[in-house]
C-alpha cells in the first residue's frame, strides 16, 4: 500500500481487496465486541472545505472506535480559508497528527497536501473522485452478492466524482462497468483512458436503458454536485426525465439487482422514491459501511501494529 489514499487509480486490485477484507474484519469486530483499538493515542485531522454528514461522522466515530481522536477543521474557519498555502498546512499538521482526511474541490490540492505531508492523507471527496465511498460500495456489493468478479455495475447520471471512482473500482475488481450520461457530462478523460484498457468490460452510452440491461448493481448520484449549485437549472434540463433510476429501468436489470446511492438523494430527480424505498436496506448498509471501510483504511495507513492488535 502507498502512504496515502488519494484516488483508486493509485491502488492495485490486491490493495482494494485487502482494504475490503480488513473492512469486513472491522465490521465483525465491532458487531461482536472484539477490541480493535489499533490507533490508540493517534490523531486524525479532518479538513472540510465542503459540507458533509456521513464522511465527518463516520471518520470521527471510526477514529474513536480505533482508540484515537479526530479533530474537525473547517476550511473557512482555519487559516486555509485565509489563504495559508496547503504546502504549509501539510507540514504543520504532520508535526501534530498521525493522518489527515481532506474533503475539497481540486484533486491537485489533495495531491499537493500528500506530497508535503509526512503522514498519510486520505481523500474524503474531491471534484474528481470519492474513493472512500466506492470502497464502501464495493464492500456492500460483495457482502450481498458474495463476489464482485463478473458482476455488471451500471451508473446512471452525471459523469462526476462518484462515476469516476465507481468505474475505476469496479473494473479493477473484475466487474463490468456501464455508464449512461448526457453528452457534455462524461466521466473524467483520465478515467476513460484507464477504462479503455478493459475493452468490452466498459461501456459509455447516452441511453440509460442500454446501460441498465442485465445490471447486477444500479448506481446513481445527484445531477448537480457540491460546487455546481449555479448550474442546477441547466443540469436539470439535460438530465430530467431521462437519467433517473426508476421502476421501468430496474425491470431491464437482472432479477435481484442491487441499488446503491452515496447519499444525499434527491427523490424524483436521479431516483424515484419508490425505487429508493424498495432498496433502502442496501442504501443504508452502504452508508454504514463507510464506517467499516474507512476504519480499515485508517488502520492500514496509520497503524503500525496490524489490524488485530
Ligand atoms: N456520501 C457522502 O460522502 O456523504 P456526506 O456528503 O454526507 O459526507
Ligand atoms: N457527487 C456528490 C457526492 C456527494 C457525496 C457531490 O460531489 O456533491
mmCIF file of N, CA and C in Angstrom, residues 141-244:
data_model
loop_
_atom_site.group_PDB
_atom_site.id
_atom_site.type_symbol
_atom_site.label_atom_id
_atom_site.label_comp_id
_atom_site.label_asym_id
_atom_site.label_seq_id
_atom_site.Cartn_x
_atom_site.Cartn_y
_atom_site.Cartn_z
ATOM 1 N N UNK A 141 -21.579 -4.425 -1.993
ATOM 2 C CA UNK A 141 -21.936 -5.323 -3.104
ATOM 3 C C UNK A 141 -21.404 -6.727 -2.813
ATOM 4 N N UNK A 142 -20.162 -6.815 -2.375
ATOM 5 C CA UNK A 142 -19.564 -8.127 -2.122
ATOM 6 C C UNK A 142 -20.292 -8.848 -0.981
ATOM 7 N N UNK A 143 -20.724 -8.055 0.005
ATOM 8 C CA UNK A 143 -21.456 -8.616 1.146
ATOM 9 C C UNK A 143 -22.766 -9.255 0.691
ATOM 10 N N UNK A 144 -23.488 -8.559 -0.174
ATOM 11 C CA UNK A 144 -24.810 -9.045 -0.586
ATOM 12 C C UNK A 144 -24.719 -10.087 -1.698
ATOM 13 N N UNK A 145 -23.816 -9.849 -2.651
ATOM 14 C CA UNK A 145 -23.738 -10.741 -3.823
ATOM 15 C C UNK A 145 -22.687 -11.850 -3.642
ATOM 16 N N UNK A 146 -21.930 -11.788 -2.566
ATOM 17 C CA UNK A 146 -20.848 -12.729 -2.214
ATOM 18 C C UNK A 146 -19.626 -12.700 -3.153
ATOM 19 N N UNK A 147 -19.660 -11.880 -4.178
ATOM 20 C CA UNK A 147 -18.497 -11.753 -5.079
ATOM 21 C C UNK A 147 -18.586 -10.406 -5.810
ATOM 22 N N UNK A 148 -17.499 -10.039 -6.483
ATOM 23 C CA UNK A 148 -17.513 -8.849 -7.336
ATOM 24 C C UNK A 148 -17.251 -9.257 -8.788
ATOM 25 N N UNK A 149 -16.307 -10.168 -8.935
ATOM 26 C CA UNK A 149 -15.856 -10.651 -10.252
ATOM 27 C C UNK A 149 -17.048 -11.011 -11.152
ATOM 28 N N UNK A 150 -17.074 -10.420 -12.329
ATOM 29 C CA UNK A 150 -18.079 -10.795 -13.328
ATOM 30 C C UNK A 150 -19.406 -10.068 -13.214
ATOM 31 N N UNK A 151 -19.658 -9.361 -12.116
ATOM 32 C CA UNK A 151 -20.936 -8.639 -11.978
ATOM 33 C C UNK A 151 -20.917 -7.372 -12.825
ATOM 34 N N UNK A 152 -22.112 -6.947 -13.259
ATOM 35 C CA UNK A 152 -22.203 -5.706 -14.046
ATOM 36 C C UNK A 152 -22.718 -4.552 -13.177
ATOM 37 N N UNK A 153 -21.927 -3.508 -13.101
ATOM 38 C CA UNK A 153 -22.321 -2.302 -12.362
ATOM 39 C C UNK A 153 -22.697 -1.219 -13.369
ATOM 40 N N UNK A 154 -23.896 -0.677 -13.193
ATOM 41 C CA UNK A 154 -24.371 0.387 -14.091
ATOM 42 C C UNK A 154 -24.502 1.687 -13.330
ATOM 43 N N UNK A 155 -23.975 2.750 -13.899
ATOM 44 C CA UNK A 155 -24.125 4.082 -13.299
ATOM 45 C C UNK A 155 -24.938 4.952 -14.242
ATOM 46 N N UNK A 156 -26.001 5.552 -13.700
ATOM 47 C CA UNK A 156 -26.870 6.421 -14.493
ATOM 48 C C UNK A 156 -26.739 7.847 -13.975
ATOM 49 N N UNK A 157 -26.357 8.792 -14.822
ATOM 50 C CA UNK A 157 -26.330 10.197 -14.390
ATOM 51 C C UNK A 157 -25.088 10.947 -14.804
ATOM 52 N N UNK A 158 -24.684 11.859 -13.926
ATOM 53 C CA UNK A 158 -23.554 12.744 -14.219
ATOM 54 C C UNK A 158 -22.234 11.977 -14.125
ATOM 55 N N UNK A 159 -21.340 12.218 -15.062
ATOM 56 C CA UNK A 159 -20.018 11.570 -15.012
ATOM 57 C C UNK A 159 -19.145 12.256 -13.982
ATOM 58 N N UNK A 160 -19.571 12.212 -12.739
ATOM 59 C CA UNK A 160 -18.952 13.021 -11.670
ATOM 60 C C UNK A 160 -17.934 12.219 -10.854
ATOM 61 N N UNK A 161 -17.605 12.743 -9.662
ATOM 62 C CA UNK A 161 -16.643 12.074 -8.788
ATOM 63 C C UNK A 161 -17.047 10.627 -8.473
ATOM 64 N N UNK A 162 -18.343 10.400 -8.254
ATOM 65 C CA UNK A 162 -18.795 9.031 -7.963
ATOM 66 C C UNK A 162 -18.624 8.137 -9.191
ATOM 67 N N UNK A 163 -19.035 8.637 -10.345
ATOM 68 C CA UNK A 163 -18.885 7.848 -11.576
ATOM 69 C C UNK A 163 -17.419 7.499 -11.788
ATOM 70 N N UNK A 164 -16.541 8.480 -11.620
ATOM 71 C CA UNK A 164 -15.103 8.246 -11.829
ATOM 72 C C UNK A 164 -14.583 7.139 -10.918
ATOM 73 N N UNK A 165 -14.895 7.210 -9.638
ATOM 74 C CA UNK A 165 -14.380 6.199 -8.705
ATOM 75 C C UNK A 165 -15.041 4.843 -8.916
ATOM 76 N N UNK A 166 -16.332 4.852 -9.258
ATOM 77 C CA UNK A 166 -17.023 3.570 -9.483
ATOM 78 C C UNK A 166 -16.436 2.832 -10.683
ATOM 79 N N UNK A 167 -16.166 3.563 -11.751
ATOM 80 C CA UNK A 167 -15.612 2.931 -12.952
ATOM 81 C C UNK A 167 -14.274 2.274 -12.601
ATOM 82 N N UNK A 168 -13.408 3.035 -11.946
ATOM 83 C CA UNK A 168 -12.074 2.519 -11.620
ATOM 84 C C UNK A 168 -12.169 1.350 -10.634
ATOM 85 N N UNK A 169 -12.948 1.526 -9.585
ATOM 86 C CA UNK A 169 -13.068 0.481 -8.558
ATOM 87 C C UNK A 169 -13.669 -0.796 -9.117
ATOM 88 N N UNK A 170 -14.749 -0.658 -9.879
ATOM 89 C CA UNK A 170 -15.430 -1.832 -10.425
ATOM 90 C C UNK A 170 -14.504 -2.581 -11.387
ATOM 91 N N UNK A 171 -13.900 -1.863 -12.321
ATOM 92 C CA UNK A 171 -13.045 -2.531 -13.317
ATOM 93 C C UNK A 171 -11.841 -3.190 -12.649
ATOM 94 N N UNK A 172 -11.241 -2.506 -11.695
ATOM 95 C CA UNK A 172 -10.075 -3.101 -11.013
ATOM 96 C C UNK A 172 -10.458 -4.392 -10.307
ATOM 97 N N UNK A 173 -11.706 -4.468 -9.831
ATOM 98 C CA UNK A 173 -12.143 -5.659 -9.088
ATOM 99 C C UNK A 173 -12.753 -6.727 -9.982
ATOM 100 N N UNK A 174 -12.624 -6.566 -11.282
ATOM 101 C CA UNK A 174 -13.109 -7.611 -12.198
ATOM 102 C C UNK A 174 -14.573 -7.518 -12.547
ATOM 103 N N UNK A 175 -15.202 -6.374 -12.240
ATOM 104 C CA UNK A 175 -16.607 -6.181 -12.620
ATOM 105 C C UNK A 175 -16.673 -5.561 -14.010
ATOM 106 N N UNK A 176 -17.881 -5.606 -14.597
ATOM 107 C CA UNK A 176 -18.121 -4.855 -15.826
ATOM 108 C C UNK A 176 -18.732 -3.526 -15.394
ATOM 109 N N UNK A 177 -18.422 -2.453 -16.121
ATOM 110 C CA UNK A 177 -18.987 -1.145 -15.764
ATOM 111 C C UNK A 177 -19.643 -0.526 -16.984
ATOM 112 N N UNK A 178 -20.888 -0.062 -16.807
ATOM 113 C CA UNK A 178 -21.609 0.628 -17.885
ATOM 114 C C UNK A 178 -22.095 1.965 -17.345
ATOM 115 N N UNK A 179 -21.877 3.018 -18.114
ATOM 116 C CA UNK A 179 -22.278 4.359 -17.683
ATOM 117 C C UNK A 179 -23.174 4.974 -18.744
ATOM 118 N N UNK A 180 -24.292 5.560 -18.295
ATOM 119 C CA UNK A 180 -25.128 6.344 -19.210
ATOM 120 C C UNK A 180 -25.193 7.761 -18.676
ATOM 121 N N UNK A 181 -24.731 8.711 -19.484
ATOM 122 C CA UNK A 181 -24.781 10.120 -19.078
ATOM 123 C C UNK A 181 -25.053 10.985 -20.305
ATOM 124 N N UNK A 182 -25.582 12.203 -20.097
ATOM 125 C CA UNK A 182 -25.838 13.068 -21.247
ATOM 126 C C UNK A 182 -24.527 13.548 -21.875
ATOM 127 N N UNK A 183 -24.611 13.936 -23.131
ATOM 128 C CA UNK A 183 -23.433 14.481 -23.791
ATOM 129 C C UNK A 183 -22.975 15.729 -23.032
ATOM 130 N N UNK A 184 -21.677 15.864 -22.870
ATOM 131 C CA UNK A 184 -21.161 17.026 -22.136
ATOM 132 C C UNK A 184 -20.964 16.731 -20.659
ATOM 133 N N UNK A 185 -21.400 15.554 -20.221
ATOM 134 C CA UNK A 185 -21.273 15.203 -18.798
ATOM 135 C C UNK A 185 -20.551 13.870 -18.630
ATOM 136 N N UNK A 186 -19.600 13.611 -19.502
ATOM 137 C CA UNK A 186 -18.853 12.350 -19.461
ATOM 138 C C UNK A 186 -17.935 12.283 -18.230
ATOM 139 N N UNK A 187 -17.583 11.077 -17.819
ATOM 140 C CA UNK A 187 -16.564 10.935 -16.770
ATOM 141 C C UNK A 187 -15.248 11.592 -17.195
ATOM 142 N N UNK A 188 -14.332 11.732 -16.250
ATOM 143 C CA UNK A 188 -13.057 12.406 -16.491
ATOM 144 C C UNK A 188 -12.236 11.668 -17.577
ATOM 145 N N UNK A 189 -11.566 12.424 -18.446
ATOM 146 C CA UNK A 189 -10.756 11.791 -19.509
ATOM 147 C C UNK A 189 -9.728 10.795 -18.967
ATOM 148 N N UNK A 190 -9.149 11.062 -17.803
ATOM 149 C CA UNK A 190 -8.146 10.132 -17.242
ATOM 150 C C UNK A 190 -8.794 8.793 -16.904
ATOM 151 N N UNK A 191 -10.047 8.854 -16.487
ATOM 152 C CA UNK A 191 -10.775 7.628 -16.132
ATOM 153 C C UNK A 191 -11.172 6.873 -17.409
ATOM 154 N N UNK A 192 -11.600 7.625 -18.412
ATOM 155 C CA UNK A 192 -11.972 6.984 -19.680
ATOM 156 C C UNK A 192 -10.747 6.332 -20.315
ATOM 157 N N UNK A 193 -9.626 6.980 -20.158
ATOM 158 C CA UNK A 193 -8.382 6.438 -20.678
ATOM 159 C C UNK A 193 -8.026 5.121 -19.965
ATOM 160 N N UNK A 194 -8.189 5.121 -18.650
ATOM 161 C CA UNK A 194 -7.948 3.909 -17.866
ATOM 162 C C UNK A 194 -8.913 2.795 -18.314
ATOM 163 N N UNK A 195 -10.182 3.170 -18.510
ATOM 164 C CA UNK A 195 -11.214 2.169 -18.836
ATOM 165 C C UNK A 195 -10.989 1.537 -20.211
ATOM 166 N N UNK A 196 -10.335 2.288 -21.093
ATOM 167 C CA UNK A 196 -10.050 1.768 -22.450
ATOM 168 C C UNK A 196 -9.344 0.425 -22.388
ATOM 169 N N UNK A 197 -8.487 0.264 -21.408
ATOM 170 C CA UNK A 197 -7.711 -0.961 -21.263
ATOM 171 C C UNK A 197 -8.560 -2.176 -20.919
ATOM 172 N N UNK A 198 -9.847 -1.970 -20.641
ATOM 173 C CA UNK A 198 -10.701 -3.085 -20.231
ATOM 174 C C UNK A 198 -11.647 -3.534 -21.345
ATOM 175 N N UNK A 199 -11.438 -3.001 -22.554
ATOM 176 C CA UNK A 199 -12.198 -3.435 -23.729
ATOM 177 C C UNK A 199 -13.696 -3.374 -23.515
ATOM 178 N N UNK A 200 -14.350 -4.504 -23.793
ATOM 179 C CA UNK A 200 -15.822 -4.531 -23.731
ATOM 180 C C UNK A 200 -16.375 -4.584 -22.309
ATOM 181 N N UNK A 201 -15.502 -4.691 -21.318
ATOM 182 C CA UNK A 201 -15.995 -4.670 -19.933
ATOM 183 C C UNK A 201 -16.442 -3.271 -19.516
ATOM 184 N N UNK A 202 -16.085 -2.257 -20.339
ATOM 185 C CA UNK A 202 -16.547 -0.896 -20.041
ATOM 186 C C UNK A 202 -17.330 -0.334 -21.221
ATOM 187 N N UNK A 203 -18.508 0.226 -20.918
ATOM 188 C CA UNK A 203 -19.261 0.902 -21.980
ATOM 189 C C UNK A 203 -19.760 2.257 -21.475
ATOM 190 N N UNK A 204 -19.736 3.212 -22.387
ATOM 191 C CA UNK A 204 -20.262 4.549 -22.098
ATOM 192 C C UNK A 204 -21.290 4.846 -23.168
ATOM 193 N N UNK A 205 -22.521 5.174 -22.761
ATOM 194 C CA UNK A 205 -23.554 5.462 -23.758
ATOM 195 C C UNK A 205 -24.451 6.589 -23.273
ATOM 196 N N UNK A 206 -25.351 7.020 -24.115
ATOM 197 C CA UNK A 206 -26.280 8.102 -23.763
ATOM 198 C C UNK A 206 -27.619 7.554 -23.265
ATOM 199 N N UNK A 207 -27.907 6.287 -23.596
ATOM 200 C CA UNK A 207 -29.226 5.720 -23.320
ATOM 201 C C UNK A 207 -29.215 4.892 -22.028
ATOM 202 N N UNK A 208 -29.886 5.363 -20.969
ATOM 203 C CA UNK A 208 -29.914 4.621 -19.701
ATOM 204 C C UNK A 208 -30.417 3.187 -19.871
ATOM 205 N N UNK A 209 -31.335 2.979 -20.801
ATOM 206 C CA UNK A 209 -31.893 1.616 -20.985
ATOM 207 C C UNK A 209 -30.807 0.655 -21.451
ATOM 208 N N UNK A 210 -29.975 1.156 -22.348
ATOM 209 C CA UNK A 210 -28.872 0.321 -22.850
ATOM 210 C C UNK A 210 -27.920 -0.046 -21.702
ATOM 211 N N UNK A 211 -27.595 0.937 -20.883
ATOM 212 C CA UNK A 211 -26.657 0.692 -19.774
ATOM 213 C C UNK A 211 -27.278 -0.211 -18.714
ATOM 214 N N UNK A 212 -28.589 -0.089 -18.519
ATOM 215 C CA UNK A 212 -29.256 -0.832 -17.430
ATOM 216 C C UNK A 212 -29.456 -2.312 -17.748
ATOM 217 N N UNK A 213 -29.398 -2.679 -19.031
ATOM 218 C CA UNK A 213 -29.676 -4.067 -19.416
ATOM 219 C C UNK A 213 -28.765 -5.032 -18.668
ATOM 220 N N UNK A 214 -29.394 -5.991 -17.981
ATOM 221 C CA UNK A 214 -28.671 -7.055 -17.249
ATOM 222 C C UNK A 214 -27.735 -6.547 -16.144
ATOM 223 N N UNK A 215 -28.051 -5.399 -15.593
ATOM 224 C CA UNK A 215 -27.218 -4.888 -14.494
ATOM 225 C C UNK A 215 -27.418 -5.736 -13.240
ATOM 226 N N UNK A 216 -26.344 -5.881 -12.471
ATOM 227 C CA UNK A 216 -26.418 -6.541 -11.155
ATOM 228 C C UNK A 216 -26.425 -5.513 -10.034
ATOM 229 N N UNK A 217 -25.853 -4.347 -10.337
ATOM 230 C CA UNK A 217 -25.804 -3.249 -9.360
ATOM 231 C C UNK A 217 -26.118 -1.963 -10.113
ATOM 232 N N UNK A 218 -27.155 -1.257 -9.657
ATOM 233 C CA UNK A 218 -27.537 0.009 -10.296
ATOM 234 C C UNK A 218 -27.150 1.143 -9.345
ATOM 235 N N UNK A 219 -26.404 2.110 -9.873
ATOM 236 C CA UNK A 219 -25.945 3.217 -9.018
ATOM 237 C C UNK A 219 -26.285 4.542 -9.676
ATOM 238 N N UNK A 220 -26.649 5.492 -8.854
ATOM 239 C CA UNK A 220 -26.840 6.839 -9.375
ATOM 240 C C UNK A 220 -26.380 7.854 -8.331
ATOM 241 N N UNK A 221 -26.353 9.103 -8.723
ATOM 242 C CA UNK A 221 -25.925 10.180 -7.808
ATOM 243 C C UNK A 221 -26.594 11.468 -8.298
ATOM 244 N N UNK A 222 -26.487 12.504 -7.493
ATOM 245 C CA UNK A 222 -27.141 13.784 -7.812
ATOM 246 C C UNK A 222 -26.712 14.320 -9.182
ATOM 247 N N UNK A 223 -27.603 15.115 -9.776
ATOM 248 C CA UNK A 223 -27.281 15.720 -11.073
ATOM 249 C C UNK A 223 -26.323 16.900 -10.915
ATOM 250 N N UNK A 224 -26.431 17.586 -9.784
ATOM 251 C CA UNK A 224 -25.513 18.721 -9.530
ATOM 252 C C UNK A 224 -24.791 18.475 -8.215
ATOM 253 N N UNK A 225 -23.484 18.350 -8.294
ATOM 254 C CA UNK A 225 -22.675 18.080 -7.105
ATOM 255 C C UNK A 225 -22.364 19.358 -6.346
ATOM 256 N N UNK A 226 -21.752 19.183 -5.179
ATOM 257 C CA UNK A 226 -21.340 20.348 -4.383
ATOM 258 C C UNK A 226 -20.356 21.188 -5.199
ATOM 259 N N UNK A 227 -20.602 22.465 -5.232
ATOM 260 C CA UNK A 227 -19.762 23.362 -6.032
ATOM 261 C C UNK A 227 -20.387 23.654 -7.389
ATOM 262 N N UNK A 228 -21.481 22.935 -7.735
ATOM 263 C CA UNK A 228 -22.121 23.144 -9.044
ATOM 264 C C UNK A 228 -23.521 23.734 -8.880
ATOM 265 N N UNK A 229 -23.758 24.349 -7.726
ATOM 266 C CA UNK A 229 -25.089 24.850 -7.397
ATOM 267 C C UNK A 229 -25.618 25.809 -8.469
ATOM 268 N N UNK A 230 -24.732 26.614 -9.041
ATOM 269 C CA UNK A 230 -25.182 27.594 -10.044
ATOM 270 C C UNK A 230 -25.614 26.945 -11.352
ATOM 271 N N UNK A 231 -25.172 25.716 -11.570
ATOM 272 C CA UNK A 231 -25.530 25.016 -12.821
ATOM 273 C C UNK A 231 -26.800 24.178 -12.665
ATOM 274 N N UNK A 232 -27.417 24.238 -11.487
ATOM 275 C CA UNK A 232 -28.517 23.315 -11.165
ATOM 276 C C UNK A 232 -29.623 23.332 -12.235
ATOM 277 N N UNK A 233 -30.093 24.523 -12.598
ATOM 278 C CA UNK A 233 -31.218 24.631 -13.542
ATOM 279 C C UNK A 233 -30.819 24.093 -14.912
ATOM 280 N N UNK A 234 -29.624 24.446 -15.352
ATOM 281 C CA UNK A 234 -29.137 23.979 -16.658
ATOM 282 C C UNK A 234 -29.002 22.459 -16.654
ATOM 283 N N UNK A 235 -28.491 21.927 -15.585
ATOM 284 C CA UNK A 235 -28.303 20.485 -15.486
ATOM 285 C C UNK A 235 -29.652 19.756 -15.463
ATOM 286 N N UNK A 236 -30.620 20.331 -14.758
ATOM 287 C CA UNK A 236 -31.945 19.698 -14.703
ATOM 288 C C UNK A 236 -32.493 19.502 -16.110
ATOM 289 N N UNK A 237 -32.280 20.490 -16.958
ATOM 290 C CA UNK A 237 -32.766 20.395 -18.342
ATOM 291 C C UNK A 237 -32.117 19.223 -19.071
ATOM 292 N N UNK A 238 -30.827 18.993 -18.817
ATOM 293 C CA UNK A 238 -30.106 17.921 -19.516
ATOM 294 C C UNK A 238 -30.435 16.528 -18.969
ATOM 295 N N UNK A 239 -30.787 16.454 -17.690
ATOM 296 C CA UNK A 239 -30.952 15.138 -17.054
ATOM 297 C C UNK A 239 -32.408 14.721 -16.855
ATOM 298 N N UNK A 240 -33.304 15.686 -16.627
ATOM 299 C CA UNK A 240 -34.667 15.379 -16.169
ATOM 300 C C UNK A 240 -35.415 14.451 -17.120
ATOM 301 N N UNK A 241 -36.108 13.502 -16.518
ATOM 302 C CA UNK A 241 -36.974 12.598 -17.279
ATOM 303 C C UNK A 241 -36.235 11.477 -17.972
ATOM 304 N N UNK A 242 -34.912 11.549 -18.059
ATOM 305 C CA UNK A 242 -34.147 10.510 -18.783
ATOM 306 C C UNK A 242 -33.182 9.792 -17.841
ATOM 307 N N UNK A 243 -32.375 10.565 -17.134
ATOM 308 C CA UNK A 243 -31.301 9.964 -16.316
ATOM 309 C C UNK A 243 -31.789 9.749 -14.879
ATOM 310 N N UNK A 244 -32.752 8.841 -14.781
ATOM 311 C CA UNK A 244 -33.375 8.560 -13.490
ATOM 312 C C UNK A 244 -33.476 7.042 -13.284
#
